[in-house]
């Protein structure tokens, strides 16, 4: 913070209520009276001493000074620039900003009622949130807080369930595993999309218990799915389960011990579990590398999800050892219409194959996309063409009847 000092004599006014505020003050020495109302009839709100800060409210949200400040003995004050405060406010979490904005409004209302009602009609505060879209923005933040609180309850009330989407092995022409995808059936909201609520869970520590639940349930499901599959396909390899892991889960001290325990408890092998992480994890630096290596050392497979979106950098593939790469659905969706996307998709698959990393293509909806991907020597595929994500009961039927791949595709 840039600081500048100023001295005030006893009785001298620092600022008056209603003025615009361009800085806050830290009291280095002396005492300050904060009061409201005119000089003939002042109402003292508080006395402040060494080490305390005042004049911050108008700097935080651009409103006029909510009270006057006067030195009641000789004072030395350090000026805190408005930029030093606003930069921090602007970069704060929207929920924190909303809470501060509400507190400031309440504080001003309380001050006004202390003097028997509004003396100065203050303009609407410029607002901490209002400058970014007003009421709509506030409602968005409140909605996020509501969902966060409901998510906690959802875990206790068993409102989550998992759906499983088959992943096909294009080379062997059969199912090879599933991806576990969480669903939230809220009693008040109905089905909520995971990209909405998991995004909120990821911003908070809620991702940790929800993530644990996903690991336990998907490992248990894999046990029964694999058992059912092996009854009709005794010669085939075991099925695998892909589980989405958010970077924040790795920060939990118990993550690895819980993962190991849950897999052992379910009675499946670590090699049957693919942990899907997105490229975002690489932004976390060396700790991400350590986490990925530790998973692989424990025998888990690690897949790089949503490859080609956002932070893709080919250098990651050289630095980080991954067992498979999932080409994002956006490529599959437009590769047949857009020549450049076609070339890029082909190049990603060729490059991964060259590095010995099998590719899973996501979001295959039509037969032509499937054929093209086979031509590109893409090893695995997942999409509505084969099956949407389905509940465990349906997934059990799916593995019993899915003999060969052509049948599955034709049936859809
Ligand atoms: P994702 O990991 O990329 O999952 C694939 C998404 O694509 C799923 O959406 C799936 O239903 C959808 N999808 C699959 N095939 C097709 C297709 O052919 N066409 C179209 N249009 N979509 C297809 P879903 O289930 O809504 O999940 C969205 C995202 O939510 C996931 O994206 C993942 O990022 C997150 N998510 C879901 N479950 C979990 C979880 O258990 N843990 C974590 N951390 N994230 C999860
Ligand atoms: P600001 O509104 O910028 O200018 C007046 C300052 O007085 C305000 O910031 C706070 O720092 C302080 N202030 C306002 N109301 C109170 C109160 N009720 N109690 C203590 N300090 C207050
Ligand atoms: Ca995924
Ligand atoms: Ca994906």
Short mmCIF file of C-alpha atoms and ligand atoms in Angstrom, two decimals:
data_model
loop_
_atom_site.label_atom_id
_atom_site.label_comp_id
_atom_site.label_asym_id
_atom_site.label_seq_id
_atom_site.Cartn_x
_atom_site.Cartn_y
_atom_site.Cartn_z
CA UNK A 1 0.00 0.00 0.00
CA UNK A 2 1.30 3.48 -0.88
CA UNK A 3 1.31 5.55 2.27
CA UNK A 4 1.55 9.20 3.10
CA UNK A 5 1.33 10.75 6.57
CA UNK A 6 -0.76 13.72 7.68
CA UNK A 7 -1.03 15.52 11.05
CA UNK A 8 -4.24 16.98 12.49
CA UNK A 9 -4.59 19.36 15.45
CA UNK A 10 -7.05 18.67 18.26
CA UNK A 11 -10.54 19.68 17.08
CA UNK A 12 -9.58 19.65 13.38
CA UNK A 13 -11.94 17.93 10.94
CA UNK A 14 -10.47 15.11 8.81
CA UNK A 15 -13.53 14.90 6.54
CA UNK A 16 -17.21 15.60 6.66
CA UNK A 17 -20.21 13.28 6.20
CA UNK A 18 -21.49 13.36 2.58
CA UNK A 19 -18.11 14.24 1.01
CA UNK A 20 -16.66 11.87 -1.53
CA UNK A 21 -13.95 9.61 -0.17
CA UNK A 22 -10.61 9.18 -1.93
CA UNK A 23 -8.62 7.49 0.82
CA UNK A 24 -8.86 5.66 4.14
CA UNK A 25 -6.77 6.41 7.25
CA UNK A 26 -4.80 4.39 9.77
CA UNK A 27 -4.32 6.12 13.13
CA UNK A 28 -0.62 6.16 14.00
CA UNK A 29 -1.14 8.23 17.12
CA UNK A 30 -3.92 10.24 18.76
CA UNK A 31 -7.69 9.76 18.89
CA UNK A 32 -10.45 10.31 16.35
CA UNK A 33 -14.15 10.89 16.91
CA UNK A 34 -16.56 9.53 14.32
CA UNK A 35 -19.82 11.44 14.43
CA UNK A 36 -22.93 12.00 12.43
CA UNK A 37 -25.21 15.04 12.16
CA UNK A 38 -24.30 18.75 12.07
CA UNK A 39 -21.78 20.52 14.30
CA UNK A 40 -24.48 21.93 16.60
CA UNK A 41 -26.10 18.60 17.20
CA UNK A 42 -23.52 15.84 16.63
CA UNK A 43 -24.16 12.20 17.55
CA UNK A 44 -20.95 10.39 18.38
CA UNK A 45 -20.78 6.94 16.83
CA UNK A 46 -17.41 5.91 18.18
CA UNK A 47 -13.95 6.96 19.31
CA UNK A 48 -11.01 5.34 17.59
CA UNK A 49 -7.38 5.11 18.68
CA UNK A 50 -3.93 3.98 17.57
CA UNK A 51 -3.81 1.17 15.02
CA UNK A 52 -7.44 1.52 13.96
CA UNK A 53 -8.65 2.27 10.42
CA UNK A 54 -11.47 4.59 9.33
CA UNK A 55 -12.77 6.18 6.15
CA UNK A 56 -12.67 2.80 4.39
CA UNK A 57 -16.40 2.51 3.66
CA UNK A 58 -16.67 5.14 0.95
CA UNK A 59 -13.45 3.93 -0.63
CA UNK A 60 -14.75 0.35 -0.79
CA UNK A 61 -17.97 1.09 -2.66
CA UNK A 62 -17.69 4.67 -3.90
CA UNK A 63 -20.46 6.04 -1.66
CA UNK A 64 -20.16 9.42 0.09
CA UNK A 65 -18.62 9.50 3.60
CA UNK A 66 -21.13 7.90 5.94
CA UNK A 67 -20.00 10.01 8.93
CA UNK A 68 -17.65 12.84 9.83
CA UNK A 69 -14.24 12.33 11.43
CA UNK A 70 -12.51 14.81 13.78
CA UNK A 71 -9.27 14.68 15.72
CA UNK A 72 -10.01 14.94 19.44
CA UNK A 73 -6.31 15.19 20.28
CA UNK A 74 -3.29 15.78 18.01
CA UNK A 75 -3.21 12.94 15.52
CA UNK A 76 -0.85 11.45 13.02
CA UNK A 77 -2.64 9.53 10.26
CA UNK A 78 -1.38 7.30 7.47
CA UNK A 79 -3.33 7.73 4.24
CA UNK A 80 -4.28 4.52 2.42
CA UNK A 81 -4.92 5.15 -1.28
CA UNK A 82 -8.23 4.12 -2.83
CA UNK A 83 -6.37 2.02 -5.43
CA UNK A 84 -4.73 -0.04 -2.70
CA UNK A 85 -8.19 -0.96 -1.42
CA UNK A 86 -10.13 -1.21 -4.68
CA UNK A 87 -7.60 -3.53 -6.31
CA UNK A 88 -8.10 -6.00 -3.48
CA UNK A 89 -11.87 -5.67 -3.49
CA UNK A 90 -12.03 -6.16 -7.26
CA UNK A 91 -10.03 -9.35 -7.09
CA UNK A 92 -12.04 -10.79 -4.16
CA UNK A 93 -14.52 -13.63 -4.45
CA UNK A 94 -17.95 -12.30 -5.62
CA UNK A 95 -19.59 -13.80 -2.54
CA UNK A 96 -17.22 -11.91 -0.26
CA UNK A 97 -17.91 -8.72 -2.22
CA UNK A 98 -21.64 -9.18 -1.91
CA UNK A 99 -21.36 -9.76 1.84
CA UNK A 100 -19.26 -6.61 2.29
CA UNK A 101 -21.69 -4.61 0.19
CA UNK A 102 -24.60 -5.75 2.38
CA UNK A 103 -22.70 -4.96 5.57
CA UNK A 104 -21.93 -1.45 4.37
CA UNK A 105 -25.57 -0.80 3.50
CA UNK A 106 -26.68 -2.02 6.93
CA UNK A 107 -24.04 0.04 8.70
CA UNK A 108 -25.21 3.19 6.90
CA UNK A 109 -28.83 2.41 7.76
CA UNK A 110 -27.90 1.89 11.42
CA UNK A 111 -26.05 5.22 11.45
CA UNK A 112 -29.06 7.00 9.99
CA UNK A 113 -31.43 5.53 12.54
CA UNK A 114 -29.01 6.56 15.34
CA UNK A 115 -29.74 10.15 14.39
CA UNK A 116 -33.48 9.60 14.01
CA UNK A 117 -33.69 9.10 10.25
CA UNK A 118 -31.95 10.24 7.09
CA UNK A 119 -30.43 13.72 7.35
CA UNK A 120 -28.60 13.60 4.06
CA UNK A 121 -30.22 11.88 1.15
CA UNK A 122 -27.31 9.82 -0.04
CA UNK A 123 -27.19 8.69 -3.63
CA UNK A 124 -27.48 4.96 -4.27
CA UNK A 125 -24.04 3.48 -3.64
CA UNK A 126 -22.06 2.82 -6.79
CA UNK A 127 -21.89 -0.66 -5.29
CA UNK A 128 -19.29 -3.33 -5.15
CA UNK A 129 -21.28 -5.56 -7.44
CA UNK A 130 -23.63 -3.17 -9.19
CA UNK A 131 -20.98 -1.86 -11.53
CA UNK A 132 -20.76 -5.34 -13.04
CA UNK A 133 -24.36 -5.87 -13.93
CA UNK A 134 -26.46 -4.68 -11.01
CA UNK A 135 -29.26 -6.69 -9.55
CA UNK A 136 -28.67 -9.60 -11.95
CA UNK A 137 -25.15 -10.05 -10.65
CA UNK A 138 -26.30 -9.94 -7.03
CA UNK A 139 -28.96 -12.55 -7.75
CA UNK A 140 -26.37 -14.77 -9.42
CA UNK A 141 -24.13 -14.60 -6.37
CA UNK A 142 -27.04 -15.32 -4.02
CA UNK A 143 -28.10 -18.27 -6.19
CA UNK A 144 -24.59 -19.66 -5.98
CA UNK A 145 -24.70 -19.42 -2.18
CA UNK A 146 -28.09 -21.18 -2.14
CA UNK A 147 -26.80 -24.03 -4.34
CA UNK A 148 -23.73 -24.35 -2.12
CA UNK A 149 -25.87 -24.75 0.96
CA UNK A 150 -28.24 -27.18 -0.80
CA UNK A 151 -25.29 -29.27 -2.00
CA UNK A 152 -24.25 -29.90 1.59
CA UNK A 153 -27.73 -31.16 2.34
CA UNK A 154 -27.82 -33.18 -0.89
CA UNK A 155 -24.92 -35.29 0.27
CA UNK A 156 -26.63 -36.11 3.56
CA UNK A 157 -30.02 -36.75 1.92
CA UNK A 158 -28.67 -39.02 -0.80
CA UNK A 159 -29.77 -36.80 -3.66
CA UNK A 160 -26.78 -37.66 -5.84
CA UNK A 161 -26.59 -40.59 -8.18
CA UNK A 162 -24.16 -41.80 -10.79
CA UNK A 163 -24.83 -42.49 -14.42
CA UNK A 164 -22.43 -44.54 -16.48
CA UNK A 165 -21.54 -43.96 -20.11
CA UNK A 166 -19.99 -46.83 -22.07
CA UNK A 167 -16.58 -46.31 -23.67
CA UNK A 168 -15.97 -48.44 -26.74
CA UNK A 169 -12.72 -49.99 -27.90
CA UNK A 170 -12.78 -49.32 -31.64
CA UNK A 171 -9.88 -51.67 -32.30
CA UNK A 172 -11.43 -54.66 -30.54
CA UNK A 173 -14.97 -53.71 -31.51
CA UNK A 174 -16.39 -54.02 -28.01
CA UNK A 175 -17.13 -52.14 -24.83
CA UNK A 176 -14.04 -51.51 -22.71
CA UNK A 177 -15.30 -49.49 -19.78
CA UNK A 178 -17.51 -46.69 -18.51
CA UNK A 179 -17.21 -43.08 -17.41
CA UNK A 180 -18.98 -42.29 -14.13
CA UNK A 181 -20.95 -39.03 -14.36
CA UNK A 182 -22.63 -37.53 -11.33
CA UNK A 183 -26.30 -36.50 -11.32
CA UNK A 184 -28.09 -34.37 -8.74
CA UNK A 185 -31.78 -34.86 -8.37
CA UNK A 186 -32.71 -31.89 -6.21
CA UNK A 187 -36.14 -32.04 -4.51
CA UNK A 188 -36.70 -28.38 -5.37
CA UNK A 189 -34.75 -27.86 -8.60
CA UNK A 190 -35.17 -31.22 -10.33
CA UNK A 191 -32.18 -32.52 -12.28
CA UNK A 192 -29.28 -30.07 -12.10
CA UNK A 193 -26.48 -30.21 -14.67
CA UNK A 194 -23.15 -31.37 -13.22
CA UNK A 195 -21.14 -28.70 -14.97
CA UNK A 196 -23.17 -26.17 -12.96
CA UNK A 197 -23.11 -27.71 -9.50
CA UNK A 198 -19.69 -29.36 -9.73
CA UNK A 199 -18.27 -25.98 -10.72
CA UNK A 200 -19.64 -24.56 -7.46
CA UNK A 201 -18.46 -27.58 -5.46
CA UNK A 202 -14.99 -27.10 -6.96
CA UNK A 203 -14.83 -23.51 -5.74
CA UNK A 204 -15.36 -24.72 -2.18
CA UNK A 205 -14.12 -27.62 -0.13
CA UNK A 206 -17.40 -29.44 -0.93
CA UNK A 207 -15.69 -31.11 -3.87
CA UNK A 208 -13.77 -33.25 -1.35
CA UNK A 209 -16.73 -35.16 0.22
CA UNK A 210 -18.64 -35.26 -3.10
CA UNK A 211 -15.51 -36.53 -4.86
CA UNK A 212 -15.05 -39.24 -2.22
CA UNK A 213 -18.65 -40.34 -2.69
CA UNK A 214 -18.12 -40.55 -6.48
CA UNK A 215 -14.98 -42.66 -6.05
CA UNK A 216 -16.67 -45.11 -3.64
CA UNK A 217 -19.85 -45.50 -5.70
CA UNK A 218 -18.11 -45.85 -9.04
CA UNK A 219 -15.71 -48.47 -7.68
CA UNK A 220 -18.66 -50.46 -6.29
CA UNK A 221 -20.48 -50.14 -9.63
CA UNK A 222 -17.40 -51.30 -11.53
CA UNK A 223 -17.29 -54.45 -9.41
CA UNK A 224 -20.82 -55.50 -10.41
CA UNK A 225 -20.57 -54.31 -14.00
CA UNK A 226 -17.34 -56.22 -14.53
CA UNK A 227 -18.76 -59.31 -12.86
CA UNK A 228 -21.79 -59.23 -15.14
CA UNK A 229 -19.66 -58.61 -18.20
CA UNK A 230 -17.27 -61.46 -17.45
CA UNK A 231 -20.18 -63.88 -17.17
CA UNK A 232 -20.94 -63.41 -20.86
CA UNK A 233 -17.40 -62.52 -21.99
CA UNK A 234 -15.03 -64.70 -19.94
CA UNK A 235 -12.20 -64.29 -22.45
CA UNK A 236 -12.18 -60.50 -22.47
CA UNK A 237 -10.15 -58.12 -20.38
CA UNK A 238 -11.67 -56.52 -17.30
CA UNK A 239 -13.78 -53.42 -17.81
CA UNK A 240 -12.43 -50.10 -16.51
CA UNK A 241 -14.13 -47.16 -14.84
CA UNK A 242 -13.20 -43.56 -15.62
CA UNK A 243 -13.66 -41.21 -12.70
CA UNK A 244 -13.48 -37.42 -13.02
CA UNK A 245 -11.12 -35.87 -10.50
CA UNK A 246 -10.91 -32.16 -9.84
CA UNK A 247 -7.48 -30.65 -9.09
CA UNK A 248 -8.70 -29.48 -5.71
CA UNK A 249 -9.25 -33.09 -4.58
CA UNK A 250 -5.50 -33.67 -4.74
CA UNK A 251 -5.04 -30.98 -2.09
CA UNK A 252 -6.92 -33.10 0.42
CA UNK A 253 -4.43 -34.89 2.68
CA UNK A 254 -6.60 -37.99 2.76
CA UNK A 255 -7.10 -38.18 -1.01
CA UNK A 256 -4.66 -40.97 -1.77
CA UNK A 257 -5.40 -43.10 1.30
CA UNK A 258 -9.13 -42.76 0.70
CA UNK A 259 -8.76 -43.65 -2.99
CA UNK A 260 -6.68 -46.72 -2.20
CA UNK A 261 -9.08 -47.78 0.58
CA UNK A 262 -12.21 -47.32 -1.55
CA UNK A 263 -10.77 -49.35 -4.44
CA UNK A 264 -9.67 -52.16 -2.11
CA UNK A 265 -13.03 -52.12 -0.32
CA UNK A 266 -14.89 -52.48 -3.62
CA UNK A 267 -12.63 -55.36 -4.65
CA UNK A 268 -11.41 -53.96 -7.96
CA UNK A 269 -7.87 -53.46 -9.24
CA UNK A 270 -6.21 -50.05 -9.40
CA UNK A 271 -5.42 -50.74 -13.08
CA UNK A 272 -9.17 -50.85 -13.76
CA UNK A 273 -9.56 -47.22 -12.65
CA UNK A 274 -8.86 -44.28 -14.98
CA UNK A 275 -8.63 -40.96 -13.22
CA UNK A 276 -9.69 -38.19 -15.60
CA UNK A 277 -8.04 -34.83 -15.00
CA UNK A 278 -8.38 -31.77 -17.20
CA UNK A 279 -5.57 -29.66 -18.56
CA UNK A 280 -6.38 -27.01 -15.96
CA UNK A 281 -4.46 -29.11 -13.46
CA UNK A 282 -1.20 -28.19 -15.19
CA UNK A 283 -1.65 -24.58 -14.14
CA UNK A 284 -0.94 -25.76 -10.60
CA UNK A 285 2.68 -26.49 -11.47
CA UNK A 286 4.93 -29.14 -9.90
CA UNK A 287 2.34 -30.28 -7.33
CA UNK A 288 0.13 -31.48 -10.20
CA UNK A 289 3.00 -33.47 -11.65
CA UNK A 290 3.62 -35.08 -8.25
CA UNK A 291 -0.06 -35.97 -7.83
CA UNK A 292 -0.28 -37.52 -11.29
CA UNK A 293 2.91 -39.50 -10.77
CA UNK A 294 1.71 -40.73 -7.39
CA UNK A 295 -1.57 -41.98 -8.93
CA UNK A 296 0.37 -43.80 -11.61
CA UNK A 297 2.80 -45.28 -9.08
CA UNK A 298 -0.22 -46.66 -7.22
CA UNK A 299 -1.27 -48.43 -10.43
CA UNK A 300 -4.09 -46.11 -11.52
CA UNK A 301 -4.41 -44.93 -15.10
CA UNK A 302 -4.53 -41.21 -15.66
CA UNK A 303 -6.43 -39.72 -18.62
CA UNK A 304 -6.13 -36.16 -19.79
CA UNK A 305 -9.72 -34.91 -20.27
CA UNK A 306 -11.05 -32.20 -22.62
CA UNK A 307 -7.78 -32.16 -24.53
CA UNK A 308 -7.50 -29.30 -26.98
CA UNK A 309 -9.53 -26.77 -24.99
CA UNK A 310 -8.15 -23.91 -22.95
CA UNK A 311 -4.66 -24.46 -21.72
CA UNK A 312 -3.47 -27.12 -24.16
CA UNK A 313 0.17 -27.16 -24.59
CA UNK A 314 1.91 -29.96 -26.35
CA UNK A 315 4.86 -29.56 -24.01
CA UNK A 316 2.69 -30.93 -21.19
CA UNK A 317 2.55 -34.24 -23.01
CA UNK A 318 6.31 -34.47 -22.89
CA UNK A 319 6.52 -33.40 -19.22
CA UNK A 320 3.57 -35.32 -17.78
CA UNK A 321 3.14 -39.02 -18.16
CA UNK A 322 -0.49 -39.81 -18.96
CA UNK A 323 -2.05 -43.10 -19.99
CA UNK A 324 -4.70 -41.75 -22.32
CA UNK A 325 -5.91 -38.56 -23.86
CA UNK A 326 -9.55 -37.55 -24.40
CA UNK A 327 -10.07 -35.36 -27.43
CA UNK A 328 -12.69 -32.80 -26.52
CA UNK A 329 -16.16 -33.15 -27.99
CA UNK A 330 -15.94 -29.76 -29.69
CA UNK A 331 -13.47 -31.27 -32.19
CA UNK A 332 -15.69 -34.24 -32.95
CA UNK A 333 -18.73 -31.96 -33.29
CA UNK A 334 -17.20 -29.79 -36.00
CA UNK A 335 -14.59 -31.99 -37.69
CA UNK A 336 -16.99 -33.06 -40.45
CA UNK A 337 -18.02 -29.50 -41.29
CA UNK A 338 -14.73 -27.75 -40.81
CA UNK A 339 -11.66 -28.82 -42.75
CA UNK A 340 -9.21 -27.24 -40.28
CA UNK A 341 -10.76 -28.99 -37.29
CA UNK A 342 -10.58 -32.23 -39.25
CA UNK A 343 -6.86 -31.73 -39.81
CA UNK A 344 -6.24 -30.78 -36.16
CA UNK A 345 -8.21 -33.79 -34.84
CA UNK A 346 -6.30 -36.09 -37.15
CA UNK A 347 -3.00 -34.53 -36.04
CA UNK A 348 -3.82 -34.86 -32.30
CA UNK A 349 -4.64 -38.54 -32.74
CA UNK A 350 -1.53 -39.19 -34.88
CA UNK A 351 0.68 -37.37 -32.37
CA UNK A 352 -0.75 -39.26 -29.37
CA UNK A 353 -0.44 -42.56 -31.23
CA UNK A 354 3.16 -41.65 -32.01
CA UNK A 355 3.77 -41.07 -28.30
CA UNK A 356 2.08 -44.38 -27.49
CA UNK A 357 -0.82 -42.64 -25.73
CA UNK A 358 -4.21 -44.11 -26.65
CA UNK A 359 -6.88 -41.56 -27.62
CA UNK A 360 -10.51 -41.55 -26.49
CA UNK A 361 -12.81 -39.46 -28.70
CA UNK A 362 -15.78 -37.97 -26.86
CA UNK A 363 -19.18 -36.86 -28.10
CA UNK A 364 -19.65 -39.20 -31.07
CA UNK A 365 -23.25 -38.85 -32.15
CA UNK A 366 -23.38 -40.10 -35.71
CA UNK A 367 -22.06 -43.10 -37.59
CA UNK A 368 -20.00 -40.99 -39.97
CA UNK A 369 -17.99 -39.51 -37.09
CA UNK A 370 -17.35 -43.05 -35.88
CA UNK A 371 -16.13 -44.20 -39.29
CA UNK A 372 -13.86 -41.20 -39.69
CA UNK A 373 -12.32 -41.79 -36.25
CA UNK A 374 -11.67 -45.44 -37.08
CA UNK A 375 -9.89 -44.18 -40.22
CA UNK A 376 -7.78 -41.86 -38.03
CA UNK A 377 -6.81 -44.87 -35.89
CA UNK A 378 -8.49 -43.51 -32.80
CA UNK A 379 -8.50 -46.31 -30.23
CA UNK A 380 -11.50 -45.52 -27.98
CA UNK A 381 -14.82 -43.75 -28.45
CA UNK A 382 -17.64 -42.46 -26.28
CA UNK A 383 -20.85 -40.73 -27.26
CA UNK A 384 -24.60 -40.83 -27.73
CA UNK A 385 -24.13 -43.00 -30.84
CA UNK A 386 -23.23 -45.89 -28.52
CA UNK A 387 -25.17 -44.85 -25.44
CA UNK A 388 -26.04 -41.85 -23.32
CA UNK A 389 -24.93 -41.97 -19.67
CA UNK A 390 -27.33 -44.47 -18.03
CA UNK A 391 -28.20 -45.61 -14.47
CA UNK A 392 -26.47 -48.70 -13.09
CA UNK A 393 -29.43 -51.03 -13.81
CA UNK A 394 -29.41 -50.09 -17.49
CA UNK A 395 -25.61 -50.31 -17.62
CA UNK A 396 -25.84 -53.89 -16.30
CA UNK A 397 -28.25 -54.76 -19.11
CA UNK A 398 -25.97 -53.00 -21.56
CA UNK A 399 -22.94 -55.13 -20.69
CA UNK A 400 -24.96 -58.34 -20.80
CA UNK A 401 -26.28 -57.73 -24.27
CA UNK A 402 -23.36 -55.89 -25.86
CA UNK A 403 -21.61 -58.60 -27.76
CA UNK A 404 -20.21 -56.89 -30.65
CA UNK A 405 -19.81 -53.39 -31.49
CA UNK A 406 -21.62 -53.30 -34.82
CA UNK A 407 -24.77 -54.55 -33.09
CA UNK A 408 -24.56 -51.83 -30.49
CA UNK A 409 -24.18 -49.11 -33.05
CA UNK A 410 -26.95 -50.42 -35.26
CA UNK A 411 -29.29 -50.74 -32.31
CA UNK A 412 -28.91 -47.11 -31.32
P1 LIG B 1 -16.85 -34.43 -19.05
O1 LIG B 1 -15.99 -35.10 -18.05
O2 LIG B 1 -16.20 -33.91 -20.26
O3 LIG B 1 -17.98 -35.49 -19.40
C1 LIG B 1 -18.51 -35.70 -20.67
C2 LIG B 1 -19.82 -34.99 -20.86
O4 LIG B 1 -20.24 -35.11 -22.20
C3 LIG B 1 -20.96 -35.57 -20.03
O5 LIG B 1 -21.81 -34.50 -19.64
C4 LIG B 1 -21.67 -36.48 -21.04
O6 LIG B 1 -23.01 -36.71 -20.73
C5 LIG B 1 -21.54 -35.64 -22.27
N1 LIG B 1 -21.62 -36.43 -23.50
C6 LIG B 1 -21.17 -37.68 -23.71
N2 LIG B 1 -21.40 -38.08 -24.98
C7 LIG B 1 -22.02 -37.05 -25.59
C8 LIG B 1 -22.52 -36.84 -26.92
O7 LIG B 1 -22.44 -37.70 -27.80
N3 LIG B 1 -23.08 -35.63 -27.19
C9 LIG B 1 -23.19 -34.66 -26.24
N4 LIG B 1 -23.76 -33.51 -26.57
N5 LIG B 1 -22.73 -34.82 -24.97
C10 LIG B 1 -22.15 -36.01 -24.66
P2 LIG B 1 -22.36 -34.38 -18.17
O8 LIG B 1 -22.67 -35.70 -17.61
O9 LIG B 1 -23.43 -33.35 -18.22
O10 LIG B 1 -21.11 -33.81 -17.36
C11 LIG B 1 -20.59 -32.53 -17.61
C12 LIG B 1 -19.30 -32.31 -16.89
O11 LIG B 1 -19.49 -32.30 -15.48
C13 LIG B 1 -18.26 -33.39 -17.13
O12 LIG B 1 -17.65 -33.18 -18.38
C14 LIG B 1 -17.33 -33.16 -15.96
O13 LIG B 1 -16.48 -32.07 -16.21
C15 LIG B 1 -18.31 -32.76 -14.86
N6 LIG B 1 -18.59 -33.95 -14.04
C16 LIG B 1 -19.55 -34.89 -14.18
N7 LIG B 1 -19.45 -35.82 -13.19
C17 LIG B 1 -18.39 -35.47 -12.42
C18 LIG B 1 -17.77 -36.03 -11.25
O14 LIG B 1 -18.16 -37.07 -10.72
N8 LIG B 1 -16.69 -35.35 -10.75
C19 LIG B 1 -16.21 -34.21 -11.33
N9 LIG B 1 -15.14 -33.61 -10.76
N10 LIG B 1 -16.77 -33.66 -12.42
C20 LIG B 1 -17.84 -34.29 -12.96
P1 LIG B 2 -16.53 6.32 5.42
O1 LIG B 2 -17.98 6.14 5.13
O2 LIG B 2 -15.58 6.34 4.28
O3 LIG B 2 -16.35 7.66 6.27
C1 LIG B 2 -16.83 7.69 7.59
C2 LIG B 2 -16.16 6.57 8.34
O4 LIG B 2 -16.58 6.41 9.67
C3 LIG B 2 -16.58 5.26 7.71
O5 LIG B 2 -16.03 5.21 6.44
C4 LIG B 2 -16.09 4.30 8.76
O6 LIG B 2 -14.70 4.15 8.74
C5 LIG B 2 -16.47 5.06 10.05
N1 LIG B 2 -17.79 4.68 10.56
C6 LIG B 2 -18.98 4.89 9.98
N2 LIG B 2 -19.98 4.44 10.77
C7 LIG B 2 -19.40 3.92 11.87
C8 LIG B 2 -19.91 3.32 13.08
N3 LIG B 2 -21.20 3.15 13.25
N4 LIG B 2 -19.02 2.91 13.99
C9 LIG B 2 -17.69 3.09 13.79
N5 LIG B 2 -17.16 3.66 12.70
C10 LIG B 2 -18.01 4.07 11.75
CA1 LIG B 3 -14.54 -36.66 -18.11
CA1 LIG B 4 -14.45 -34.36 -21.48
#
